[in-house]
Short mmCIF file of C-alpha atoms in Angstrom, two decimals:
data_model
loop_
_atom_site.label_atom_id
_atom_site.label_comp_id
_atom_site.label_asym_id
_atom_site.label_seq_id
_atom_site.Cartn_x
_atom_site.Cartn_y
_atom_site.Cartn_z
CA MET A 1 -9.82 12.17 -2.87
CA ASN A 2 -6.23 10.93 -1.40
CA TYR A 3 -3.17 9.03 -3.04
CA TRP A 4 -1.11 6.35 -0.88
CA LEU A 5 1.77 3.94 -1.77
CA MET A 6 1.06 0.40 -0.38
CA LYS A 7 4.26 -1.43 -0.50
CA SER A 8 4.01 -5.80 -0.63
CA GLU A 9 6.92 -7.74 -1.86
CA PRO A 10 5.66 -9.70 -4.86
CA ASP A 11 6.64 -13.27 -3.68
CA ALA A 12 4.29 -12.71 -0.81
CA PHE A 13 1.07 -10.66 -2.65
CA SER A 14 1.51 -9.07 -5.89
CA ILE A 15 -0.59 -7.24 -8.35
CA ASP A 16 -1.32 -9.90 -9.99
CA ASP A 17 -2.75 -12.16 -7.00
CA LEU A 18 -5.12 -8.84 -6.56
CA GLU A 19 -5.91 -8.87 -10.10
CA MET A 20 -6.91 -12.43 -10.08
CA MET A 21 -9.10 -11.61 -6.79
CA LYS A 22 -10.35 -8.70 -8.00
CA SER A 23 -10.53 -7.76 -3.92
CA SER A 24 -8.61 -8.77 -1.28
CA PRO A 25 -7.74 -7.68 2.90
CA TRP A 26 -3.90 -5.61 3.73
CA ASP A 27 -3.79 -7.36 6.83
CA GLY A 28 -1.19 -8.02 8.69
CA VAL A 29 0.48 -4.15 9.15
CA ARG A 30 1.98 -3.88 12.57
CA ASN A 31 3.37 -0.73 12.29
CA TYR A 32 2.07 2.24 13.83
CA GLN A 33 1.80 4.49 11.19
CA ALA A 34 1.20 2.82 8.81
CA ARG A 35 -1.87 1.82 10.71
CA ASN A 36 -2.44 4.96 11.57
CA PHE A 37 -2.58 5.61 7.78
CA MET A 38 -4.98 3.16 6.74
CA ARG A 39 -7.30 4.70 9.11
CA GLU A 40 -6.88 7.63 7.13
CA MET A 41 -7.97 5.67 3.80
CA ARG A 42 -11.01 6.38 2.60
CA THR A 43 -13.26 5.04 -0.38
CA ASP A 44 -11.89 5.29 -3.13
CA ASP A 45 -8.33 6.75 -2.19
CA ILE A 46 -6.29 5.59 -5.27
CA ILE A 47 -3.40 3.14 -3.97
CA PHE A 48 -0.12 2.77 -6.62
CA PHE A 49 0.74 -0.51 -6.06
CA TYR A 50 4.79 -0.83 -4.99
CA HIS A 51 6.49 -3.97 -6.01
CA SER A 52 9.40 -4.25 -2.94
CA SER A 53 12.33 -6.43 -2.19
CA CYS A 54 12.84 -7.77 -5.63
CA LYS A 55 15.08 -7.44 -8.57
CA VAL A 56 13.38 -3.88 -9.75
CA PRO A 57 11.33 -1.75 -7.22
CA SER A 58 8.76 -0.50 -8.80
CA ILE A 59 5.02 0.67 -8.91
CA VAL A 60 3.49 -1.86 -10.78
CA GLY A 61 -0.13 -0.66 -11.04
CA THR A 62 -3.07 0.88 -9.11
CA ALA A 63 -6.09 -0.13 -6.70
CA LYS A 64 -8.72 1.62 -4.67
CA VAL A 65 -10.05 1.33 -0.72
CA SER A 66 -12.95 -0.64 -0.93
CA LYS A 67 -13.68 -0.57 2.51
CA GLU A 68 -12.26 1.63 5.48
CA ALA A 69 -10.15 0.09 7.91
CA TYR A 70 -11.73 -1.96 10.42
CA PRO A 71 -9.96 -4.35 12.85
CA ASP A 72 -7.54 -6.99 11.90
CA HIS A 73 -8.58 -10.14 12.61
CA THR A 74 -5.08 -12.03 12.44
CA SER A 75 -4.66 -10.16 15.39
CA TRP A 76 -6.55 -12.24 17.66
CA ASP A 77 -5.63 -15.71 15.55
CA GLU A 78 -3.14 -17.49 17.73
CA ASN A 79 -2.06 -19.32 14.79
CA SER A 80 -1.38 -16.26 12.45
CA ALA A 81 2.48 -14.86 12.22
CA TYR A 82 0.50 -11.20 12.74
CA PHE A 83 -1.00 -12.67 16.14
CA ASP A 84 -0.84 -9.67 19.15
CA ALA A 85 -1.26 -10.99 22.27
CA LYS A 86 -2.44 -7.34 23.36
CA SER A 87 -5.17 -6.24 20.72
CA THR A 88 -8.53 -7.47 21.29
CA ARG A 89 -12.01 -7.55 19.96
CA ASP A 90 -12.75 -4.97 22.44
CA ASN A 91 -9.78 -3.14 22.18
CA PRO A 92 -8.24 -3.46 18.59
CA ARG A 93 -5.02 -2.54 18.28
CA TRP A 94 -4.60 -3.63 14.54
CA PHE A 95 -6.56 -2.63 11.70
CA MET A 96 -6.87 -3.45 7.97
CA VAL A 97 -8.45 -1.64 4.88
CA ASP A 98 -9.68 -3.54 1.46
CA ILE A 99 -8.26 -2.76 -1.54
CA THR A 100 -9.87 -3.77 -5.38
CA PHE A 101 -7.82 -3.87 -8.16
CA GLN A 102 -8.13 -1.12 -10.88
CA ALA A 103 -5.08 -1.66 -13.56
CA LYS A 104 -1.92 -3.69 -14.11
CA TRP A 105 0.86 -1.14 -15.46
CA LYS A 106 2.39 -2.28 -19.05
CA THR A 107 5.37 -0.58 -18.02
CA PRO A 108 6.42 -0.35 -14.00
CA LEU A 109 7.74 2.77 -12.74
CA SER A 110 10.81 2.27 -11.07
CA LEU A 111 12.04 3.26 -7.55
CA LYS A 112 15.48 4.70 -10.14
CA GLU A 113 13.68 6.12 -12.55
CA MET A 114 11.30 8.26 -9.61
CA LYS A 115 14.86 8.73 -8.43
CA SER A 116 16.42 10.62 -10.99
CA ASP A 117 12.59 12.14 -11.69
CA HIS A 118 12.57 15.86 -10.24
CA ALA A 119 9.39 16.37 -10.26
CA LEU A 120 8.82 13.83 -7.35
CA VAL A 121 11.54 16.04 -4.94
CA GLY A 122 10.00 15.28 -1.39
CA PHE A 123 7.59 11.86 -1.92
CA LYS A 124 8.10 10.19 1.18
CA LEU A 125 9.57 6.92 -0.68
CA LEU A 126 12.23 8.66 -2.15
CA GLU A 127 13.72 9.85 1.11
CA LYS A 128 16.73 7.85 2.62
CA GLY A 129 15.70 5.44 5.55
CA ASN A 130 11.54 5.59 4.80
CA ARG A 131 11.03 1.99 4.82
CA LEU A 132 7.14 2.49 5.60
CA SER A 133 5.16 -0.01 3.64
CA ILE A 134 1.92 2.86 3.55
CA LEU A 135 3.10 5.93 2.36
CA PRO A 136 0.46 9.18 1.22
CA LEU A 137 1.39 11.28 -1.78
CA SER A 138 0.72 14.86 -2.11
CA ARG A 139 -2.18 15.07 -4.93
CA GLU A 140 0.69 16.39 -7.55
CA HIS A 141 2.96 13.42 -7.40
CA ALA A 142 0.12 10.74 -7.86
CA GLN A 143 -0.61 13.13 -10.63
CA HIS A 144 2.24 13.73 -11.92
CA ILE A 145 3.01 9.60 -11.54
CA LEU A 146 -0.31 9.25 -13.39
CA MET A 147 0.70 11.07 -16.36
CA SER A 148 3.75 9.24 -16.72
CA GLN A 149 1.40 5.64 -17.41
CA THR A 150 -0.47 7.61 -20.17
#
């Protein structure tokens, strides 16, 4: 099993939205490295759901990968903000996964708290300039973060 952090702006798609929907595709990713991370995801991998670009950026809950990477159909829709003329059904450029809600945390783990936690040294989210919307976590970092919620 692997662990991932997926960022979303809560005014666009929040943990509450995912909880209400139960499952949702994670579409619209248009960064090659983030896309490649999604292609590495496997069913039942753990997702740390992170609210970004908000007052208190935080991990706010968890989800699981419920469907492995498949072509992102929004790249073929000319009316979509995620349309990419170079992506075709025969040669898709972009992929998505489905995620399923697992838990909303009573106490979110803020970016500020994570930065002050020496056990999280090396966690990619905390490195300067790392703006990817999807990041892998080591088992040690993931377990440490999960322990903070018990």
